[in-house]
């Protein structure tokens, strides 16, 4: 049986009973009323420090940074059980991890988790990366119901963070089984909407205003093609660059054109609600045809790069870097793309993000990313299930705002200490990127003091100041400072001021049949889409594609998706 030590200073009788695996399951049974009150107060306080050290067993999720990152630093002798974060947690909560297994993040760690589940002997507290693993743990009755723990112990910041993702995309939805919260979800930040990125210096030269609608966007592309915006006297500029996968992975598939589809209320490559509570695959819905007709027309006219089907990602970057193209669709962090940094440094290019093309209500229609990225579970029967929640509280909020000596190691060496978290489960608001920008801008405009910034925000502030100083001096800023300023300040301001309409997909996971059929279905889909866009097939070919997709396994997978949603 697992060693479940509450602390070295507990009575010998209690310790012996625990080591023997017998006696009362209540660790306070032999304590005085005063001692019991102290333990209960700590257990019921989101940040309460236990009177004596509580040891919890866990699986340690290592990154591949390892000793090389720590070499030559004051932390080179740190271990998974004794490092900046474990010391901080011991100081704040008086808890200590005891690792039942250690493995590198990814396949190695997941294999250790699978072996623990197979043996029916999991650690007291454990991180799992896959939803399917969480389902397996719940179905095998291996993990504790954390409903009361969450309701009573989760700090307000954590609860507000989960709520910020919206009712439909709240991470807690994913960990709730039969009305019970069975895990603590790690959040995955919203990536926001995609934008039309254009060269403002070209717009200014041609006397253009910012487009908003589909038609206005088309007019801008026509001007970029025919108006010689690069001033070389040659007819060599191309229209909108497009990734040869066209859409999918929203919004991380830079150069994809999902926004052209969502403007027509078409949502390709995701599972959506059909309006009656059933999930359907967006790529086979009739709304796709209007968007495909637009792309056919634009391709025929040359508003879309005529060679997009054969260009690689690197080809597109080279095209933009050479100054032959001044428009693409991408996320707010696009300024980190070498296509932007190179043109800023060599061509005085000024890139801006524009909310276009918009839908019928004047806003961009965007697709939500999933709000969770892993889970913390507690072994059923563990005496201190609240420890997991308290650690998440501290990691998510307290360590970032605490300026005590105890947190000094974390604040001054966040990058070094980061991989040593004994329990990796960060919980952040869905709009965390926007909030950080607002905090930085408050310092920039003098309404807040620099001391209010977190370590990460301080880095963004410093980069912005260096960029502005270089520009004011008539110099080129460092490319890293340029990227930080244009993404974190310029692009993020647009995202804050012009919010999008977000659709939350009905299903983010995979089903059994997807493992054997999905790759071929995706290939079938993209072949059909490309043929329609470039004119190899007419628009009605879409209906044939839908029929083939359905008979090739799409109907089976749709049934599995809906069955999974009902669980």
Coordinates of C-alpha atoms in Angstrom, one line a residue:
X1 CA 0.0 0.0 0.0
X2 CA 1.2 3.5 -0.7
X3 CA 3.0 5.4 2.0
X4 CA 0.7 8.3 3.0
X5 CA 2.7 10.3 5.4
X6 CA 1.1 13.4 6.9
X7 CA 4.3 14.7 8.4
X8 CA 7.4 13.7 10.3
X9 CA 6.1 15.2 13.6
X10 CA 2.8 13.2 13.8
X11 CA 2.5 10.9 16.7
X12 CA 4.3 7.6 16.5
X13 CA 1.1 5.7 16.9
X14 CA -0.5 7.4 13.9
X15 CA 2.6 7.1 11.8
X16 CA 2.8 3.4 12.5
X17 CA -0.8 2.9 11.7
X18 CA -0.4 4.6 8.4
X19 CA 2.7 2.6 7.5
X20 CA 0.9 -0.5 8.3
X21 CA -2.0 0.5 6.2
X22 CA -4.5 0.1 9.0
X23 CA -6.4 2.2 11.6
X24 CA -8.7 5.1 11.1
X25 CA -8.9 6.7 7.7
X26 CA -9.2 10.0 9.5
X27 CA -5.7 11.4 10.0
X28 CA -6.9 13.7 12.8
X29 CA -8.4 10.8 14.9
X30 CA -5.8 10.9 17.6
X31 CA -5.3 14.6 17.7
X32 CA -6.4 17.2 20.3
X33 CA -9.3 19.5 19.4
X34 CA -6.8 22.3 18.9
X35 CA -4.7 20.2 16.5
X36 CA -7.8 19.1 14.6
X37 CA -9.0 22.7 14.3
X38 CA -5.6 23.7 12.8
X39 CA -5.7 20.9 10.3
X40 CA -9.3 21.6 9.3
X41 CA -8.5 25.3 8.9
X42 CA -5.6 24.6 6.6
X43 CA -7.6 22.0 4.6
X44 CA -10.5 24.4 4.0
X45 CA -8.4 27.5 3.1
X46 CA -7.4 27.8 -0.6
X47 CA -3.9 28.9 0.6
X48 CA -3.9 27.3 4.1
X49 CA -0.6 26.0 5.3
X50 CA -0.7 22.6 7.0
X51 CA 0.6 22.4 10.6
X52 CA 2.9 19.6 9.5
X53 CA 4.2 18.5 6.1
X54 CA 1.8 16.6 3.9
X55 CA 3.6 14.3 1.5
X56 CA 1.7 13.3 -1.7
X57 CA 2.9 10.8 -4.3
X58 CA 2.8 11.9 -7.9
X59 CA 4.1 11.1 -11.4
X60 CA 6.7 13.7 -12.3
X61 CA 6.3 15.2 -15.8
X62 CA 9.8 16.3 -16.9
X63 CA 10.5 18.5 -19.9
X64 CA 13.5 17.9 -22.1
X65 CA 15.2 20.9 -20.8
X66 CA 16.7 18.9 -17.9
X67 CA 20.1 19.5 -16.4
X68 CA 21.5 21.4 -19.4
X69 CA 19.2 24.3 -18.6
X70 CA 20.3 24.4 -15.0
X71 CA 24.0 23.9 -15.6
X72 CA 26.0 26.9 -14.4
X73 CA 23.1 28.4 -12.5
X74 CA 22.4 28.4 -8.7
X75 CA 19.9 25.7 -9.4
X76 CA 22.2 23.1 -11.0
X77 CA 21.8 20.7 -8.1
X78 CA 18.0 21.0 -8.0
X79 CA 16.0 17.8 -8.3
X80 CA 12.4 16.9 -9.1
X81 CA 11.8 16.8 -5.3
X82 CA 13.9 19.8 -4.3
X83 CA 13.7 22.9 -6.6
X84 CA 12.4 26.4 -6.7
X85 CA 8.7 25.3 -7.0
X86 CA 8.8 22.5 -4.5
X87 CA 10.5 24.7 -2.0
X88 CA 8.0 27.4 -2.6
X89 CA 5.1 25.0 -2.2
X90 CA 6.6 23.7 1.0
X91 CA 7.0 27.2 2.4
X92 CA 3.5 28.3 1.4
X93 CA 1.4 25.1 1.9
X94 CA 3.8 22.8 3.7
X95 CA 3.3 20.0 1.1
X96 CA 6.0 17.9 -0.5
X97 CA 6.0 15.7 -3.6
X98 CA 7.3 12.1 -3.5
X99 CA 7.6 10.8 -7.1
X100 CA 6.4 7.3 -7.9
X101 CA 7.7 7.7 -11.4
X102 CA 9.5 10.3 -13.5
X103 CA 9.4 10.6 -17.3
X104 CA 9.9 13.1 -20.1
X105 CA 6.7 14.9 -21.2
X106 CA 5.0 13.2 -24.1
X107 CA 5.0 9.5 -25.0
X108 CA 7.3 8.5 -22.2
X109 CA 5.2 10.1 -19.5
X110 CA 2.0 8.9 -21.0
X111 CA 3.3 5.3 -21.0
X112 CA 4.1 5.6 -17.3
X113 CA 0.6 6.8 -16.7
X114 CA -0.9 3.9 -18.7
X115 CA 1.2 1.4 -16.7
X116 CA 0.0 2.8 -13.4
X117 CA -3.6 2.6 -14.6
X118 CA -3.1 -1.0 -15.8
X119 CA -1.8 -1.9 -12.4
X120 CA -4.7 -0.2 -10.7
X121 CA -2.1 1.6 -8.6
X122 CA -1.9 5.3 -9.4
X123 CA -0.2 8.1 -7.4
X124 CA -2.1 10.2 -5.0
X125 CA -2.1 13.1 -7.4
X126 CA -1.3 12.8 -11.1
X127 CA -1.4 14.8 -14.3
X128 CA -2.8 13.2 -17.4
X129 CA -2.5 14.7 -20.9
X130 CA -5.3 13.0 -22.8
X131 CA -9.0 13.2 -22.4
X132 CA -9.3 9.5 -23.3
X133 CA -7.0 8.7 -20.3
X134 CA -9.3 10.7 -18.0
X135 CA -12.3 8.8 -19.3
X136 CA -10.5 5.5 -18.6
X137 CA -9.7 6.6 -15.1
X138 CA -13.3 7.6 -14.4
X139 CA -14.8 4.4 -15.9
X140 CA -12.5 2.3 -13.8
X141 CA -13.4 4.2 -10.6
X142 CA -9.8 5.1 -9.9
X143 CA -10.2 8.8 -9.3
X144 CA -11.9 10.9 -6.6
X145 CA -15.0 13.1 -7.1
X146 CA -13.6 16.6 -6.7
X147 CA -16.9 18.5 -6.8
X148 CA -16.7 19.6 -3.1
X149 CA -13.0 20.2 -3.3
X150 CA -13.5 22.5 -6.3
X151 CA -16.5 24.3 -4.9
X152 CA -14.9 24.9 -1.5
X153 CA -11.2 25.2 -2.1
X154 CA -10.7 26.6 -5.6
X155 CA -9.7 30.3 -5.3
X156 CA -11.8 32.9 -6.9
X157 CA -9.1 33.6 -9.5
X158 CA -9.3 30.0 -10.7
X159 CA -13.1 30.0 -10.8
X160 CA -13.1 33.3 -12.7
X161 CA -10.5 32.0 -15.1
X162 CA -12.6 28.9 -16.0
X163 CA -15.8 31.1 -16.4
X164 CA -13.9 33.4 -18.8
X165 CA -14.1 30.8 -21.5
X166 CA -17.8 31.1 -21.6
X167 CA -20.6 28.7 -20.7
X168 CA -20.2 26.6 -23.9
X169 CA -16.4 26.3 -23.7
X170 CA -15.8 26.2 -19.9
X171 CA -13.0 23.7 -19.2
X172 CA -15.1 22.2 -16.3
X173 CA -17.6 20.9 -18.9
X174 CA -15.0 18.4 -20.1
X175 CA -14.2 17.0 -16.6
X176 CA -17.8 16.7 -15.5
X177 CA -19.2 13.2 -15.5
X178 CA -22.8 12.6 -14.4
X179 CA -22.7 16.0 -12.7
X180 CA -19.5 15.3 -10.8
X181 CA -16.2 17.2 -11.3
X182 CA -13.7 14.4 -11.7
X183 CA -10.5 16.3 -12.5
X184 CA -9.0 19.8 -12.4
X185 CA -8.5 20.9 -16.0
X186 CA -5.4 22.7 -17.2
X187 CA -6.5 25.6 -19.4
X188 CA -5.5 26.2 -23.0
X189 CA -5.7 29.9 -23.8
X190 CA -8.0 31.1 -26.5
X191 CA -5.9 32.1 -29.6
X192 CA -8.4 34.8 -30.6
X193 CA -9.5 35.4 -34.2
X194 CA -7.5 35.5 -37.4
X195 CA -7.0 38.9 -39.1
X196 CA -6.3 40.1 -42.6
X197 CA -2.7 41.3 -42.4
X198 CA -1.8 43.9 -45.0
X199 CA 1.1 46.3 -45.8
X200 CA -0.2 49.7 -44.7
X201 CA 2.7 51.4 -46.6
X202 CA 1.2 49.9 -49.8
X203 CA -2.3 51.1 -48.8
X204 CA -1.0 54.6 -48.2
X205 CA 0.8 54.7 -51.5
X206 CA -2.3 53.6 -53.4
X207 CA -4.7 55.8 -51.4
X208 CA -6.6 52.9 -50.0
X209 CA -8.7 52.7 -46.8
X210 CA -9.0 49.7 -44.6
X211 CA -11.4 47.1 -46.0
X212 CA -14.1 45.4 -43.9
X213 CA -16.4 43.4 -46.2
X214 CA -15.7 40.8 -48.8
X215 CA -16.2 43.3 -51.6
X216 CA -13.9 45.8 -50.0
X217 CA -11.3 43.2 -49.4
X218 CA -11.5 42.2 -53.1
X219 CA -11.0 45.9 -54.1
X220 CA -7.8 46.1 -52.0
X221 CA -6.4 42.9 -53.6
X222 CA -7.1 44.2 -57.1
X223 CA -5.2 47.4 -56.2
X224 CA -2.3 45.5 -54.8
X225 CA -2.1 43.4 -58.0
X226 CA -2.5 46.2 -60.6
X227 CA -1.3 49.3 -58.8
X228 CA 2.5 48.5 -58.7
X229 CA 2.6 49.1 -54.9
X230 CA 6.2 48.0 -54.7
X231 CA 7.1 50.7 -57.2
X232 CA 9.4 48.6 -59.4
X233 CA 7.4 49.3 -62.6
X234 CA 6.7 45.6 -63.1
X235 CA 3.5 43.6 -63.0
X236 CA 4.8 41.1 -60.5
X237 CA 2.8 41.4 -57.3
X238 CA 0.3 38.6 -56.4
X239 CA -2.9 38.7 -54.5
X240 CA -3.8 37.0 -51.3
X241 CA -1.4 34.2 -50.4
X242 CA -3.2 31.0 -49.4
X243 CA -1.9 27.8 -47.7
X244 CA -2.4 24.8 -49.9
X245 CA -4.4 23.2 -47.0
X246 CA -6.8 26.1 -47.4
X247 CA -8.3 25.9 -43.9
X248 CA -8.2 24.0 -40.6
X249 CA -6.2 24.3 -37.3
X250 CA -7.9 27.6 -36.6
X251 CA -6.2 30.0 -35.9
X252 CA -2.8 28.4 -35.9
X253 CA -2.7 27.6 -39.6
X254 CA -1.0 30.8 -40.8
X255 CA -1.9 31.6 -44.4
X256 CA -5.0 29.5 -44.3
X257 CA -8.3 31.3 -45.1
X258 CA -10.8 30.1 -42.6
X259 CA -12.1 33.7 -42.4
X260 CA -13.3 33.6 -46.0
X261 CA -15.5 30.6 -45.0
X262 CA -16.7 31.9 -41.7
X263 CA -17.8 35.1 -43.3
X264 CA -20.5 33.0 -45.0
X265 CA -21.3 31.1 -41.7
X266 CA -19.4 28.1 -42.9
X267 CA -17.2 26.4 -40.4
X268 CA -14.9 23.9 -42.1
X269 CA -12.8 21.2 -40.3
X270 CA -14.7 21.4 -37.0
X271 CA -17.8 19.7 -35.5
X272 CA -20.6 22.1 -35.0
X273 CA -24.2 22.0 -33.6
X274 CA -26.8 21.7 -36.3
X275 CA -29.3 23.8 -34.3
X276 CA -31.1 20.8 -32.9
X277 CA -28.4 19.5 -30.5
X278 CA -26.7 17.2 -32.9
X279 CA -23.1 17.5 -34.0
X280 CA -22.3 17.7 -37.7
X281 CA -19.1 18.1 -39.6
X282 CA -18.7 21.7 -40.8
X283 CA -16.9 20.8 -44.0
X284 CA -19.9 19.0 -45.5
X285 CA -22.5 21.6 -44.8
X286 CA -24.3 23.5 -47.6
X287 CA -22.9 26.9 -46.3
X288 CA -19.6 25.8 -47.7
X289 CA -20.7 26.3 -51.3
X290 CA -21.0 30.1 -51.1
X291 CA -17.5 30.4 -49.8
X292 CA -16.2 28.0 -52.4
X293 CA -17.9 30.1 -55.2
X294 CA -16.1 33.2 -53.9
X295 CA -12.8 31.4 -53.9
X296 CA -13.4 30.2 -57.4
X297 CA -14.1 33.7 -58.6
X298 CA -11.1 35.2 -56.8
X299 CA -8.8 32.5 -58.1
X300 CA -10.1 33.0 -61.6
X301 CA -9.5 36.7 -61.4
X302 CA -6.1 36.3 -59.8
X303 CA -7.0 37.8 -56.4
X304 CA -5.7 34.6 -54.9
X305 CA -2.2 33.5 -55.7
X306 CA -2.4 31.4 -58.8
X307 CA 0.3 29.1 -57.6
X308 CA -1.0 28.5 -54.1
X309 CA -1.7 24.8 -54.6
X310 CA 2.0 24.0 -55.2
X311 CA 3.6 26.5 -52.8
X312 CA 5.0 25.3 -49.5
X313 CA 4.9 27.3 -46.3
X314 CA 8.5 28.4 -46.9
X315 CA 7.6 29.4 -50.4
X316 CA 4.9 31.7 -49.1
X317 CA 7.3 33.2 -46.5
X318 CA 9.8 33.8 -49.3
X319 CA 7.1 35.5 -51.5
X320 CA 6.1 37.9 -48.7
X321 CA 9.7 38.5 -47.7
X322 CA 10.7 39.5 -51.3
X323 CA 8.0 42.1 -51.4
X324 CA 5.9 40.5 -54.0
X325 CA 2.8 40.1 -51.8
X326 CA 1.2 42.4 -49.2
X327 CA -1.8 40.5 -47.9
X328 CA -2.4 37.3 -46.0
X329 CA -4.6 35.9 -43.2
X330 CA -3.1 35.0 -39.9
X331 CA -3.4 35.3 -36.0
X332 CA -2.4 38.2 -33.8
X333 CA 1.1 36.8 -33.3
X334 CA 1.9 36.9 -37.0
X335 CA 4.6 39.6 -36.5
X336 CA 6.9 36.9 -35.3
X337 CA 6.7 35.4 -38.8
X338 CA 10.0 36.0 -40.6
X339 CA 8.0 37.3 -43.5
X340 CA 7.1 40.4 -41.4
X341 CA 10.4 40.8 -39.6
X342 CA 12.4 40.7 -42.8
X343 CA 10.3 43.2 -44.7
X344 CA 10.3 45.5 -41.7
X345 CA 14.1 45.4 -41.6
X346 CA 14.8 45.7 -45.3
X347 CA 11.8 47.4 -47.0
X348 CA 10.4 49.7 -44.4
X349 CA 7.2 47.6 -44.5
X350 CA 4.4 48.6 -42.1
X351 CA 2.1 45.6 -41.5
X352 CA -1.2 46.1 -39.8
X353 CA -4.0 43.7 -38.8
X354 CA -7.5 44.4 -40.0
X355 CA -10.8 42.8 -39.0
X356 CA -11.8 41.5 -42.4
X357 CA -13.7 40.0 -44.0
X358 CA -16.6 40.4 -41.6
X359 CA -19.9 38.5 -41.5
X360 CA -23.4 39.9 -41.9
X361 CA -23.3 41.7 -38.5
X362 CA -20.0 43.5 -39.2
X363 CA -17.8 41.3 -37.0
X364 CA -15.4 38.5 -37.9
X365 CA -16.8 35.1 -37.3
X366 CA -14.2 33.0 -35.5
X367 CA -13.8 29.5 -34.2
X368 CA -13.0 28.8 -30.5
X369 CA -10.1 26.5 -29.7
X370 CA -10.5 23.9 -27.0
X371 CA -10.2 25.4 -23.6
X372 CA -8.4 22.5 -21.9
X373 CA -5.0 21.0 -22.3
X374 CA -4.6 18.3 -19.7
X375 CA -6.0 17.3 -16.4
X376 CA -5.0 16.7 -12.7
X377 CA -6.7 13.8 -11.0
X378 CA -6.7 12.5 -7.5
X379 CA -6.6 8.9 -6.5
X380 CA -9.9 7.7 -5.0
X381 CA -9.4 7.4 -1.3
X382 CA -6.5 9.8 -0.9
X383 CA -6.9 11.5 2.5
X384 CA -6.1 15.0 1.2
X385 CA -7.7 15.5 -2.2
X386 CA -7.7 19.3 -1.5
X387 CA -3.9 19.3 -1.9
X388 CA -4.2 19.1 -5.7
X389 CA -6.6 22.1 -5.7
X390 CA -4.4 24.1 -3.4
X391 CA -1.3 23.6 -5.5
X392 CA -3.2 24.7 -8.6
X393 CA -4.3 27.8 -6.7
X394 CA -0.8 28.7 -5.8
X395 CA 0.6 27.9 -9.3
X396 CA -2.1 29.8 -11.0
X397 CA -2.2 32.9 -8.9
X398 CA -0.3 33.2 -5.7
X399 CA 3.2 32.7 -6.9
X400 CA 2.7 35.4 -9.5
X401 CA 1.5 38.0 -7.1
X402 CA 3.5 37.1 -4.0
X403 CA 6.6 39.2 -3.5
X404 CA 7.9 37.4 -0.4
X405 CA 11.4 36.0 0.0
X406 CA 9.8 32.5 -0.5
X407 CA 8.8 33.3 -4.1
X408 CA 12.1 35.1 -5.0
X409 CA 13.5 32.1 -6.8
X410 CA 10.4 31.8 -9.0
X411 CA 10.1 35.5 -9.8
X412 CA 13.8 36.0 -10.7
X413 CA 14.4 32.7 -12.5
X414 CA 11.0 31.9 -13.9
X415 CA 12.3 30.4 -17.1
X416 CA 14.8 28.2 -15.3
X417 CA 12.4 27.0 -12.6
X418 CA 9.4 26.6 -15.0
X419 CA 10.1 23.0 -15.9
X420 CA 10.4 21.9 -12.3
X421 CA 6.7 22.3 -11.4
X422 CA 5.9 19.2 -9.4
X423 CA 2.3 19.4 -10.7
X424 CA 1.9 21.2 -14.0
X425 CA -1.6 22.6 -14.3
X426 CA -1.7 26.2 -15.1
X427 CA -5.1 27.9 -15.0
X428 CA -5.3 31.2 -16.9
X429 CA -8.2 33.3 -18.1
X430 CA -9.2 32.7 -21.7
X431 CA -8.5 36.4 -22.5
X432 CA -5.1 36.4 -20.7
X433 CA -3.3 37.8 -23.7
X434 CA -5.6 40.7 -23.8
X435 CA -5.3 41.3 -20.1
X436 CA -1.5 41.3 -20.2
X437 CA -1.6 43.9 -23.0
X438 CA -4.0 46.1 -20.9
X439 CA -1.6 45.8 -17.9
X440 CA 1.4 46.8 -20.1
X441 CA -0.4 49.7 -21.7
X442 CA -1.5 51.0 -18.3
X443 CA 2.1 51.3 -17.3
X444 CA 3.0 52.9 -20.7
X445 CA 0.3 55.6 -20.3
X446 CA 1.2 56.3 -16.7
X447 CA -2.0 55.0 -15.1
X448 CA -0.2 52.1 -13.4
X449 CA 3.3 51.5 -11.9
X450 CA 5.8 49.1 -13.5
X451 CA 5.9 47.2 -10.2
X452 CA 2.3 45.9 -10.9
X453 CA 3.6 43.9 -13.9
X454 CA 4.3 40.2 -13.7
X455 CA 7.7 38.9 -14.9
X456 CA 6.2 38.0 -18.3
X457 CA 4.5 41.4 -18.6
X458 CA 7.7 43.2 -17.7
X459 CA 9.4 41.5 -20.7
X460 CA 6.6 42.8 -23.0
X461 CA 6.9 46.3 -21.6
X462 CA 10.6 46.4 -21.9
X463 CA 10.4 45.3 -25.6
X464 CA 7.8 47.9 -26.4
X465 CA 9.9 50.7 -24.8
X466 CA 13.0 49.6 -26.8
X467 CA 11.0 49.5 -30.0
X468 CA 9.5 53.0 -29.5
X469 CA 12.9 54.4 -28.5
X470 CA 14.5 53.1 -31.7
X471 CA 11.7 54.4 -33.9
X472 CA 11.8 57.8 -32.3
X473 CA 15.5 57.9 -33.0
X474 CA 14.9 57.0 -36.7
X475 CA 16.5 53.6 -36.3
X476 CA 15.3 50.1 -36.9
X477 CA 14.4 48.2 -33.7
X478 CA 15.6 44.8 -33.0
X479 CA 13.4 42.2 -34.8
X480 CA 12.4 40.6 -31.5
X481 CA 11.3 44.0 -30.1
X482 CA 9.4 44.8 -33.3
X483 CA 7.6 41.5 -33.1
X484 CA 6.6 41.9 -29.5
X485 CA 5.4 45.5 -30.0
X486 CA 3.4 44.9 -33.2
X487 CA 1.8 41.7 -31.8
X488 CA 1.3 42.6 -28.2
X489 CA 0.4 46.2 -28.6
X490 CA -0.8 46.9 -32.2
X491 CA -2.5 43.7 -33.0
X492 CA -3.8 43.0 -29.6
X493 CA -5.4 46.5 -29.4
X494 CA -7.4 45.6 -32.5
X495 CA -8.5 42.3 -31.0
X496 CA -9.6 44.1 -27.8
X497 CA -11.4 46.9 -29.7
X498 CA -13.0 44.8 -32.4
X499 CA -14.0 41.5 -30.8
X500 CA -15.2 38.6 -32.9
X501 CA -18.2 36.3 -32.8
X502 CA -16.9 33.0 -31.6
X503 CA -18.4 29.6 -32.4
X504 CA -17.5 26.8 -30.0
X505 CA -17.2 23.4 -31.7
X506 CA -19.3 20.6 -30.3
X507 CA -16.5 18.1 -30.2
X508 CA -12.7 18.4 -30.0
X509 CA -11.6 14.8 -29.4
X510 CA -11.2 11.7 -31.6
X511 CA -13.3 8.6 -31.9
X512 CA -12.4 4.9 -32.6
X513 CA -13.1 5.1 -36.3
X514 CA -11.1 8.3 -36.7
X515 CA -7.9 6.4 -36.0
X516 CA -8.3 4.3 -39.1
X517 CA -10.5 6.5 -41.4
X518 CA -9.9 10.2 -40.7
X519 CA -6.7 10.6 -42.6
X520 CA -8.3 9.3 -45.8
X521 CA -11.4 11.4 -45.3
X522 CA -9.3 14.5 -44.8
X523 CA -7.4 13.7 -48.0
X524 CA -10.7 13.2 -49.9
X525 CA -11.9 16.5 -48.5
X526 CA -9.0 18.7 -49.5
X527 CA -8.7 17.1 -52.9
X528 CA -12.3 18.1 -53.6
X529 CA -12.0 21.6 -52.2
X530 CA -8.9 22.3 -54.3
X531 CA -10.4 21.0 -57.5
X532 CA -13.5 23.2 -57.0
X533 CA -11.4 26.4 -56.2
X534 CA -9.1 26.1 -59.2
X535 CA -11.9 25.1 -61.6
X536 CA -11.1 21.5 -62.3
X537 CA -14.6 20.7 -61.1
X538 CA -17.7 22.8 -61.0
X539 CA -19.4 23.9 -57.8
X540 CA -21.9 21.0 -57.8
X541 CA -19.0 18.6 -57.4
X542 CA -19.2 19.6 -53.7
X543 CA -22.4 17.5 -53.4
X544 CA -20.6 14.5 -54.9
X545 CA -17.8 15.0 -52.4
X546 CA -20.3 15.0 -49.5
X547 CA -21.9 11.8 -50.7
X548 CA -18.5 10.1 -51.0
X549 CA -17.4 11.4 -47.6
X550 CA -20.5 10.0 -45.9
X551 CA -20.2 6.6 -47.5
X552 CA -16.4 6.4 -46.8
X553 CA -17.0 6.5 -43.1
X554 CA -18.2 10.0 -42.4
X555 CA -21.6 8.7 -41.3
X556 CA -20.1 6.2 -38.8
X557 CA -17.8 8.9 -37.3
X558 CA -20.7 11.3 -37.0
X559 CA -22.6 8.7 -35.0
X560 CA -19.6 8.1 -32.8
X561 CA -19.1 11.8 -32.2
X562 CA -22.7 12.3 -31.1
X563 CA -22.5 9.2 -28.9
X564 CA -19.4 10.6 -27.2
X565 CA -21.1 13.9 -26.6
X566 CA -24.0 12.2 -24.9
X567 CA -21.7 10.4 -22.4

